[in-house]
Short mmCIF file of C-alpha atoms in Angstrom, two decimals:
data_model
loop_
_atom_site.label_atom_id
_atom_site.label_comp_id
_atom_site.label_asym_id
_atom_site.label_seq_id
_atom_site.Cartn_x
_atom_site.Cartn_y
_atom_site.Cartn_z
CA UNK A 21 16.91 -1.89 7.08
CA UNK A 22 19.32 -0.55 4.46
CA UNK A 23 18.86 2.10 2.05
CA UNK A 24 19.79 1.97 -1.36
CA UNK A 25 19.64 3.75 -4.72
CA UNK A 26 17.59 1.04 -7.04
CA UNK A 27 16.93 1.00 -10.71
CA UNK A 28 13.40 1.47 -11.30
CA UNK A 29 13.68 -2.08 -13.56
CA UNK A 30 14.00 -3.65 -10.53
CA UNK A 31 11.17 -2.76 -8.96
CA UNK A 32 8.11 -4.88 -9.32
CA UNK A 33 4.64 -3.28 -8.36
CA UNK A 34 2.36 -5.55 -6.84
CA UNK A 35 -1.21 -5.75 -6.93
CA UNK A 36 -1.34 -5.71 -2.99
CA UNK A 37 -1.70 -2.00 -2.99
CA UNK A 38 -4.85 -0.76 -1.05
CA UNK A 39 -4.52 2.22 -3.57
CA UNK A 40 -6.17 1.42 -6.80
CA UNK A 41 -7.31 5.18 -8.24
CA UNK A 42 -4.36 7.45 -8.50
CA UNK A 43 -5.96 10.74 -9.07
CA UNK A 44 -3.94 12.32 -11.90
CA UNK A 45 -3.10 16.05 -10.25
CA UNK A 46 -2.35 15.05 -7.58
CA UNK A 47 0.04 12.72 -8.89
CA UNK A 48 0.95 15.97 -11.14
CA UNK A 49 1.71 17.64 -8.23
CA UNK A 50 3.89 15.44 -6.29
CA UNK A 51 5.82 15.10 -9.65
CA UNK A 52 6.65 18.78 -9.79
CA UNK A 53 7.32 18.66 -6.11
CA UNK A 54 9.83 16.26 -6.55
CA UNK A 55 11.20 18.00 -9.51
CA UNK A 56 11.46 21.18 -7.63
CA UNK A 57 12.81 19.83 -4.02
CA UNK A 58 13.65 16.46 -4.96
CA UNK A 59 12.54 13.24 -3.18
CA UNK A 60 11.77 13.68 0.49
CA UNK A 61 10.94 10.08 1.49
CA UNK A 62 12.40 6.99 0.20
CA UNK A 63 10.27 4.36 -1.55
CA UNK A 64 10.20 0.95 0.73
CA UNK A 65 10.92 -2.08 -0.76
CA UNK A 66 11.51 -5.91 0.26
CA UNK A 67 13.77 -7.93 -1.76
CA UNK A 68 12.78 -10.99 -3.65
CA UNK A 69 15.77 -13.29 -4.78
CA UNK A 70 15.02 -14.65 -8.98
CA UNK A 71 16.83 -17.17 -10.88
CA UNK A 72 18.50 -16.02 -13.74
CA UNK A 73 19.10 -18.44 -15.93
CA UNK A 74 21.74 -21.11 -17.20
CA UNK A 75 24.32 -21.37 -14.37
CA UNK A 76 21.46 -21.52 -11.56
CA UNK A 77 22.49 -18.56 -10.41
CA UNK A 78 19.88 -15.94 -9.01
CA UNK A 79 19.22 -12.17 -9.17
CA UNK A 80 17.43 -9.81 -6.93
CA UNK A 81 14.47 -7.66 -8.12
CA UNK A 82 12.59 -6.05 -5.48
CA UNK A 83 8.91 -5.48 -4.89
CA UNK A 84 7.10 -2.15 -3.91
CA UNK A 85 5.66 -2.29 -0.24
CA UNK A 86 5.18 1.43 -0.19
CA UNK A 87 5.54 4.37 -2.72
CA UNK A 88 4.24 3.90 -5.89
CA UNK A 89 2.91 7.41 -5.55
CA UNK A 90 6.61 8.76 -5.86
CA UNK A 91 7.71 5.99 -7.81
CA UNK A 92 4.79 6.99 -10.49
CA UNK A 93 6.40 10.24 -10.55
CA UNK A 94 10.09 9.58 -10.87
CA UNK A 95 8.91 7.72 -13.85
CA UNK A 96 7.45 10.62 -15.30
CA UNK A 97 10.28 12.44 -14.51
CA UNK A 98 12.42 9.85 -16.57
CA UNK A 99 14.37 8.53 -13.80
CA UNK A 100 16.26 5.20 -14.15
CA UNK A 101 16.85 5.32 -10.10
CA UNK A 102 15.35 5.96 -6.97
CA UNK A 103 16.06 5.98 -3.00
CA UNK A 104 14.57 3.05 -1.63
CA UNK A 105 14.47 1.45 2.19
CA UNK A 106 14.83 -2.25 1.98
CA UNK A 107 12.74 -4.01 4.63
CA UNK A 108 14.02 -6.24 6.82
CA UNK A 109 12.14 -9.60 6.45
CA UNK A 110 12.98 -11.24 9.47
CA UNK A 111 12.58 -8.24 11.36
CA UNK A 112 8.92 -8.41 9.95
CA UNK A 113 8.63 -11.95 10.48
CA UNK A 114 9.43 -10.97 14.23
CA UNK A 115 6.68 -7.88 14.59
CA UNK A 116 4.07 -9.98 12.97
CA UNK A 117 4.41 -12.24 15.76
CA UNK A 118 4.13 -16.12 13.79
CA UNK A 119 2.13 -19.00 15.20
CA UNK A 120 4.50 -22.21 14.76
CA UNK A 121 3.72 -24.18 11.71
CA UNK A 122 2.48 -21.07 9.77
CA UNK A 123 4.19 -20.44 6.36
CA UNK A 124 6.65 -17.65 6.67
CA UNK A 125 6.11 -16.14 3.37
CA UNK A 126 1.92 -16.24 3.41
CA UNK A 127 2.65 -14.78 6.94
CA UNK A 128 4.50 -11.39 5.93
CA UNK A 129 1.31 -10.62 4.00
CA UNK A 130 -1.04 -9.69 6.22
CA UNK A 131 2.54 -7.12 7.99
CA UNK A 132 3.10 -5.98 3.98
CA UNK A 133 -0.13 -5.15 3.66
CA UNK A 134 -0.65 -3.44 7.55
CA UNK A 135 2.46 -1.47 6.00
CA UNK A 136 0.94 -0.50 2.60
CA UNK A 137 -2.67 0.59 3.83
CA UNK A 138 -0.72 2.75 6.94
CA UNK A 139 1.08 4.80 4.35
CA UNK A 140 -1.72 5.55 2.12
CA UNK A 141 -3.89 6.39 5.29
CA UNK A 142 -0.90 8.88 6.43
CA UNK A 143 -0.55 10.29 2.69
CA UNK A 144 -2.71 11.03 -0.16
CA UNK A 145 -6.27 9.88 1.27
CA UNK A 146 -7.49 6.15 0.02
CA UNK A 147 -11.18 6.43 -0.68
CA UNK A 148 -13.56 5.07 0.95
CA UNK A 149 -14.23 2.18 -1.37
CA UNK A 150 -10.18 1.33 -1.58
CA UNK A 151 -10.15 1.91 2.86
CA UNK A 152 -12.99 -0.98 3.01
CA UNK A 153 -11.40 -3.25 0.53
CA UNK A 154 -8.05 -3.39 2.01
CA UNK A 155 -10.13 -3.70 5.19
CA UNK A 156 -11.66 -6.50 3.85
CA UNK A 157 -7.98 -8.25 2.53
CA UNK A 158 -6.58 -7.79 5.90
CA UNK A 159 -9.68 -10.13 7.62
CA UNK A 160 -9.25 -12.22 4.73
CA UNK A 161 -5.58 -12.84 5.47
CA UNK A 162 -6.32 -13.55 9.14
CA UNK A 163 -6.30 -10.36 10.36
CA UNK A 164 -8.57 -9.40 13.58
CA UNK A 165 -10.84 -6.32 13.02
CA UNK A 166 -9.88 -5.35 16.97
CA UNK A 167 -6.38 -5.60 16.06
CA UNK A 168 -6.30 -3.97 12.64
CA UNK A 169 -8.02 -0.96 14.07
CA UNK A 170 -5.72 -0.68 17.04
CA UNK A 171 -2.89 -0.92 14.73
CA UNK A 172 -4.24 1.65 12.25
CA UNK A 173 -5.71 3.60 15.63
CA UNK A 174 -9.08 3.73 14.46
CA UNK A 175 -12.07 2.31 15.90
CA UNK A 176 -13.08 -1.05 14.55
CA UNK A 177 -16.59 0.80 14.06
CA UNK A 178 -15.48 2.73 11.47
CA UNK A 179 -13.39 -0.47 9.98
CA UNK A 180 -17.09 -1.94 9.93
CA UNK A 181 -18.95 0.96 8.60
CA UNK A 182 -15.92 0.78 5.25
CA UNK A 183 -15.90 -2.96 4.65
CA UNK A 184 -19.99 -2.60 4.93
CA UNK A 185 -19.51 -0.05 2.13
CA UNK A 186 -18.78 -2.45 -0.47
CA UNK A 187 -21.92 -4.31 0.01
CA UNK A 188 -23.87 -1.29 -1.58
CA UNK A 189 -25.48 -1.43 -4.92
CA UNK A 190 -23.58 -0.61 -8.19
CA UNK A 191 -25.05 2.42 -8.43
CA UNK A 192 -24.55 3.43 -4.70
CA UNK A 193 -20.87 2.39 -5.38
CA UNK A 194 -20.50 4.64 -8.64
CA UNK A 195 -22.02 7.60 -6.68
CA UNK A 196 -19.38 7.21 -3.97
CA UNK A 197 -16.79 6.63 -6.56
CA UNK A 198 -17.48 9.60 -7.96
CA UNK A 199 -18.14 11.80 -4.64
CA UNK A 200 -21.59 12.10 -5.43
CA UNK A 201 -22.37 10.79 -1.84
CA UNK A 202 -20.55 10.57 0.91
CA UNK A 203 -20.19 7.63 3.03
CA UNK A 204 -22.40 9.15 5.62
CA UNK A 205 -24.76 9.13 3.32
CA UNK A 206 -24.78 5.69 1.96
CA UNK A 207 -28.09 5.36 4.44
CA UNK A 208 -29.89 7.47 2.05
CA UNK A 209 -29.50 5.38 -1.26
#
């Protein structure tokens, strides 16, 4: 891993992040937070090589694995720059432990996304709705429900009980969208 200072330009958000609803004060808050006491934690980013062009040359942009949180907010705060921790691919390639034959690249995902769903679970909470779907894009990518919940130390009961959420009703889903319910109450509906 190295860390670097990158232009926000070069950033490209993904739609891989479990996060979909970024409640605006919060985000308000971590703004004037990093106004106040500047940026505690670097954003963390893999690189992703582009061509550019005539000569055949190529360029590096970088997409978000984790972050977009702070890097929401040093847009607001008119930044052109920000801190960022460049992953190590092949070091992820190694931790996500490849069966021979599989395609390197479609491999990473299901690490990227272990990454992504462990920072929002440590930060700002996911709800329960954006828990269960990247839940559900984890076992879509291959990903054991034993394993995922070891990884993310929960128990894969409670992996169940959020993927199970999304089954619910449009209305049941617009209650617990809007904390009408709870999950623990999803029985009742």
């Amino acid at each position: 891993m190295e860390q670097l200072t990158i232009p926000l330009a070069e950033i490209q958000v993904t739609g891989n992040n479990p996060r979909t609803l970024f409640d605006e004060e919060a985000l308000l808050d971590l703004t004037e937070s990093i106004r106040t006491l500047g940026l505690q934690q670097p954003v963390s980013v893999r690189r992703m090589w582009t061509a550019c062009g005539g000569g055949g040359t190529t360029g590096v942009r970088y997409e978000l694995i984790s972050g977009e949180r702070r890097l929401r907010a040093a847009q607001r705060l008119g930044w052109t720059e920000i801190p960022a921790v460049v992953q190590d691919l092949a070091r992820l390639r190694q931790l996500s432990e490849l069966a021979a034959g599989e395609n390197p690249i479609e491999a990473l995902e299901p690490q990227l996304m272990l990454r992504r769903l462990d920072e929002n679970l440590k930060r700002a909470s996911l709800s329960p709705l954006e828990e269960g779907q990247a839940y559900l894009t984890l076992t879509d990518l291959g990903v054991d429900v034993d394993d995922l919940a070891r990884r993310i130390g929960l128990s894969p009961g409670h992996v169940y009980a959020r993927m199970k959420l999304l089954e619910l009703g449009d209305l049941a889903l617009d209650a617990l969208r809007t904390g009408w319910i709870t999950p623990d109450r999803k029985s009742v509906v």
